[in-house]
Coordinates of C-alpha atoms in Angstrom, one line a residue:
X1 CA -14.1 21.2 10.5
X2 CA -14.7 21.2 6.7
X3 CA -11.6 22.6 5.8
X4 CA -9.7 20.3 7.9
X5 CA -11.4 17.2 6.6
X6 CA -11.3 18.7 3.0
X7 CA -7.4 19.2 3.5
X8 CA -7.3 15.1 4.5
X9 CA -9.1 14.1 1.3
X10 CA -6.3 16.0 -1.2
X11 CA -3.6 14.2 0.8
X12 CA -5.7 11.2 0.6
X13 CA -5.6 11.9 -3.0
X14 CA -2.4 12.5 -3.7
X15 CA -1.5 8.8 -2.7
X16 CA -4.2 6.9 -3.7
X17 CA -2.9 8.5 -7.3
X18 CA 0.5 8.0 -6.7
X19 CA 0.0 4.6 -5.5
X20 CA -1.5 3.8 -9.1
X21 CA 0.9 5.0 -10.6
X22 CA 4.0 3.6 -8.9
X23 CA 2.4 0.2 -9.0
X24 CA 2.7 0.7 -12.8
X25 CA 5.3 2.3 -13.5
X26 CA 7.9 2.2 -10.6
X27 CA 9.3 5.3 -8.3
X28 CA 11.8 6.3 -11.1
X29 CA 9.2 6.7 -13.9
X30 CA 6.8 8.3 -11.7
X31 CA 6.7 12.7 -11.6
X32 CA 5.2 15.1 -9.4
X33 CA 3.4 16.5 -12.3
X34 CA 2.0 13.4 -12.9
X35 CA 0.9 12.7 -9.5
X36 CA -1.0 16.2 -9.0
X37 CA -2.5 15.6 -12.4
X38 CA -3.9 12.6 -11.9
X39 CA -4.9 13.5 -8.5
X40 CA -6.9 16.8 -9.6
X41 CA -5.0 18.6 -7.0
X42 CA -2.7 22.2 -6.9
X43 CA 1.2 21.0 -7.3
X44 CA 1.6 23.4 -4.1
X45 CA -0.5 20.8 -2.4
X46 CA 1.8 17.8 -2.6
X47 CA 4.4 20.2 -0.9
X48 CA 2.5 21.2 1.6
X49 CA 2.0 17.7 2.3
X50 CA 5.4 16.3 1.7
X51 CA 8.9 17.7 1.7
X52 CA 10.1 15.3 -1.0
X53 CA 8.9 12.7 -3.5
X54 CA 11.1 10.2 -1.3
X55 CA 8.6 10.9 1.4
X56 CA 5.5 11.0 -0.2
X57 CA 6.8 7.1 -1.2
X58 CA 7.3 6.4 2.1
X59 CA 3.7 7.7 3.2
X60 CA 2.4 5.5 0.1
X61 CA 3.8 2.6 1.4
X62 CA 2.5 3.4 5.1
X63 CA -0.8 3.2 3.0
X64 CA -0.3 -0.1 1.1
X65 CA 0.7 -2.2 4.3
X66 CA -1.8 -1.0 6.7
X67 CA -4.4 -2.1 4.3
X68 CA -2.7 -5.3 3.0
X69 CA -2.3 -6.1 7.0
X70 CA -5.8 -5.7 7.3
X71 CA -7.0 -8.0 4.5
X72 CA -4.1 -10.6 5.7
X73 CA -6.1 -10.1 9.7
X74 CA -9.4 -10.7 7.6
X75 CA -8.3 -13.7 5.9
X76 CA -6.9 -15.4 8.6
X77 CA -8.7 -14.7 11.5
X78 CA -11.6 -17.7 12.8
X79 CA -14.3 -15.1 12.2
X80 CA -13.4 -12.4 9.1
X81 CA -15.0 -9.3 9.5
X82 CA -18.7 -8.6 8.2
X83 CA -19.3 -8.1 4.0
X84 CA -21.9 -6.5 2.4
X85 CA -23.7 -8.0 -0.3
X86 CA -26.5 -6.8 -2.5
X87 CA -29.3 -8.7 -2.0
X88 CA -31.8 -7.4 -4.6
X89 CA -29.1 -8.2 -7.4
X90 CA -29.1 -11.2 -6.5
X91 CA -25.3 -12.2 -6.3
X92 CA -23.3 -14.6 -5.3
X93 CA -20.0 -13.6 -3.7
X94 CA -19.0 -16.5 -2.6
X95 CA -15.2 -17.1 -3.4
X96 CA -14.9 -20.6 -4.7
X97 CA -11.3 -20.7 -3.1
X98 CA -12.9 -20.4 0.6
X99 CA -13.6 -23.6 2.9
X100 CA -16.1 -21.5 5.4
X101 CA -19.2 -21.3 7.1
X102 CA -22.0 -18.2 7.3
X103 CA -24.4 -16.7 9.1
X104 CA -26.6 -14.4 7.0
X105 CA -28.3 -11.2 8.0
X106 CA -30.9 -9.2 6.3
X107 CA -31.1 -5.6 6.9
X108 CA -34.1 -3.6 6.6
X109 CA -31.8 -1.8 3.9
X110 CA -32.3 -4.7 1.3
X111 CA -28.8 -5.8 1.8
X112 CA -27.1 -8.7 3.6
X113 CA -24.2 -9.1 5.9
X114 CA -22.4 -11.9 5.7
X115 CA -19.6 -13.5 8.3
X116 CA -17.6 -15.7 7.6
X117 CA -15.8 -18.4 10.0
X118 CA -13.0 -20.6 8.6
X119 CA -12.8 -23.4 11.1
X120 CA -8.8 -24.9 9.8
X121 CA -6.3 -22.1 10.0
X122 CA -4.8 -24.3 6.8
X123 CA -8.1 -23.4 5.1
X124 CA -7.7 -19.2 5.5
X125 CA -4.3 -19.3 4.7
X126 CA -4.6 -20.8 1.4
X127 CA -8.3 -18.5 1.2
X128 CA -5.8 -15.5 1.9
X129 CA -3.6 -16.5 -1.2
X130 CA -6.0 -17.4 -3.7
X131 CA -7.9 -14.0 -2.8
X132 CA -4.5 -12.3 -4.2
X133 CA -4.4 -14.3 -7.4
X134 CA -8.4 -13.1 -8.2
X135 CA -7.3 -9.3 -7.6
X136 CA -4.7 -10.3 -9.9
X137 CA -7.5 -9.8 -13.2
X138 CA -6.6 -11.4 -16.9
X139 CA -3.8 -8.6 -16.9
X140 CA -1.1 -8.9 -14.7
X141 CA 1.7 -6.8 -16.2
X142 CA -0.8 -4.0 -15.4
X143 CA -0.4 -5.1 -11.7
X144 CA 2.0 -6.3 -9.0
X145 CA 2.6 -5.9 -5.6
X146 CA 3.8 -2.8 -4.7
X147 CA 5.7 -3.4 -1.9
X148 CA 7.5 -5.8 -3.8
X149 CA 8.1 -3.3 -7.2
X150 CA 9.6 -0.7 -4.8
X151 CA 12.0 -3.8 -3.0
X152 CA 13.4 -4.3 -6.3
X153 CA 13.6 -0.8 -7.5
X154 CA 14.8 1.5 -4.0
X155 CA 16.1 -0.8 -1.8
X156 CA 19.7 -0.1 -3.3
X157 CA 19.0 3.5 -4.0
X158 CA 17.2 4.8 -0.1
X159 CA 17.6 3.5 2.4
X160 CA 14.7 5.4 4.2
X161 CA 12.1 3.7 1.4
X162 CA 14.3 0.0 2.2
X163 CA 13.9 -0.1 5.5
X164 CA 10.3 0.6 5.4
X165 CA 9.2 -1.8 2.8
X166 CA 11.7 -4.9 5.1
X167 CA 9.2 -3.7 7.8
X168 CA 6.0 -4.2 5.7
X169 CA 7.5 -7.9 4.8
X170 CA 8.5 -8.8 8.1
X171 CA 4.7 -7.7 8.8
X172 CA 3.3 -10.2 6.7
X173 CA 5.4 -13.0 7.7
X174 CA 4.9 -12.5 10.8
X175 CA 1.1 -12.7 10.3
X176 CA 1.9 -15.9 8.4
X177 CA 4.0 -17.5 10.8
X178 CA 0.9 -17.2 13.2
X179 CA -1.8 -18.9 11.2
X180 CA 1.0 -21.6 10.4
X181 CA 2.0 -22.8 13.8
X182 CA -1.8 -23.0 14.8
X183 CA -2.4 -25.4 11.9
X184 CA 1.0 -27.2 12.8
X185 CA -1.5 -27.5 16.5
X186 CA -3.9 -28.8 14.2
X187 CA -2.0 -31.2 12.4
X188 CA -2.9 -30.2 9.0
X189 CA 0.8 -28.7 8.8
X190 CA 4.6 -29.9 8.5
X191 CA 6.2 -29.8 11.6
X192 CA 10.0 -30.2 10.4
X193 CA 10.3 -26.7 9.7
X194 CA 9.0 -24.4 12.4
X195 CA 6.3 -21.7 11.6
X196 CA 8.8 -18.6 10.7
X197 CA 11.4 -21.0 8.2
X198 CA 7.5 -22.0 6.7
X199 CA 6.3 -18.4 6.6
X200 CA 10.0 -16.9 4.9
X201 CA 9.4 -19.7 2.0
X202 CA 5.8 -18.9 1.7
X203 CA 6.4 -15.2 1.3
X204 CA 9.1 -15.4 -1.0
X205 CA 7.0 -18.1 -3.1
X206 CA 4.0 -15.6 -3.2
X207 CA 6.5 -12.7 -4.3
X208 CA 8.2 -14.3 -6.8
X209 CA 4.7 -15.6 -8.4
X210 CA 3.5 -12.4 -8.6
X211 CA 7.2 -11.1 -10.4
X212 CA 7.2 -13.9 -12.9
X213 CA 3.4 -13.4 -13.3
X214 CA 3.9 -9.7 -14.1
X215 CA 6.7 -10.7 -16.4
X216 CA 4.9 -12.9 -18.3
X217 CA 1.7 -11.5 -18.3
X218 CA 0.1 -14.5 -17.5
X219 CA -1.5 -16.1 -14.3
X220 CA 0.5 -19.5 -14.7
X221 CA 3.2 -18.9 -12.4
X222 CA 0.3 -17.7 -9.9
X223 CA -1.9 -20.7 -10.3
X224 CA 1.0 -22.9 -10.1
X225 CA 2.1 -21.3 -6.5
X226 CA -1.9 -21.6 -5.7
X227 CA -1.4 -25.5 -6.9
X228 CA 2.2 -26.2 -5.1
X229 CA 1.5 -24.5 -1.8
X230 CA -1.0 -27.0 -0.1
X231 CA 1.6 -30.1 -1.4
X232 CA 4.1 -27.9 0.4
X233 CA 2.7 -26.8 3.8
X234 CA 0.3 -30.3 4.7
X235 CA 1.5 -32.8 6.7
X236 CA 4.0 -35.2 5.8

């Protein structure tokens, strides 16, 4: 049972490294060598996990979109899932983006749990986005979306890797184009565009933010999205 769960936490380790480091620096740029080093693993390891680098990407990817789809479900789901917060330090994690309401917990642990309902499906949407330009940091050159550094890099080059990441996207619109047509119900959305045209200019408008950010090592073009995207999306 130990060995089994030990052999999980290499592969686990493999891409969590490899994720890292083809966020940074791209597939191309990114060895084996590097990989196993960073990781603090065997090389024989990574081939006894994956035949190829190819699909060891492809399991990193796998990786990056289950979790993303998660934190998109969080975000804009009526009632996010639970947070822990350290009550004897005395913080406040409330994100200043986030139009919501809580009920607070204490545990006989000395920490909180905190849920959170956003009552406007407008409201977690935009929550959703402005949660992506705080992970963002002061240094966005450093960081990126990888789903989007691979389109730009592989897509031409595999199309194992292209299909997969058109998946992931499709994913996320499709979790966009969700939330929007229940705040068209509300009325706090346009209705002369339906939900999937909204959610294909939304994407592409996070996307290209997070490029041009990258680019320009600067969080302008991201706070400008942040700024435009309620003018764009409300009611007219």
């Amino acid at each position: 049972m130990i060995s089994i769960k030990r052999r999980g936490e290499t592969r686990d380790k493999l891409i969590e490294a490899g994720l890292q480091l083809m966020l940074a620096k791209g597939y191309t740029n990114t060895g084996i060598q590097e990989i196993v080093n960073q990781a603090g693993v065997p090389k024989g390891s990574f081939y006894h996990y994956f035949d190829s680098k190819e699909n060891f990407a492809l399991a990193i990817i796998d990786s990056f979109d289950r979790n993303h789809l998660l934190k998109i479900r969080r975000h804009l789901s009526s009632v996010e899932t639970s947070e822990q917060n350290d009550f004897s330090a005395g913080q406040d994690n409330k994100s200043p983006y986030r139009s919501t309401s809580r009920s607070i917990t204490a545990s006989t642990s000395g920490s909180i749990t905190t849920s959170t309902t956003s009552e406007r499906a407008l409201d977690r949407l935009l929550a959703y986005f402005r949660s992506v330009v705080e992970e963002k940091g002061d240094c966005p050159s450093k960081s990126g979306c990888l789903i989007g550094t691979l389109s730009q890099e592989m897509s031409g080059q595999s199309e194992l890797l292209r299909a997969r990441l058109a998946q992931a996207l499709d994913g996320w619109r499709a979790e966009f184009s969700q939330c929007l047509k229940l705040a068209q119900s509300e009325g706090d959305v346009r209705r002369d565009l339906c939900p999937i045209e909204l959610s294909e200019i939304v994407l592409s408008g996070l996307e290209g933010a997070i490029l041009r950010s990258k680019a320009t090592n600067s969080q302008a073009p991201l706070h400008s999205f942040i700024e435009l995207l309620p003018r764009l999306l409300q009611a007219i």
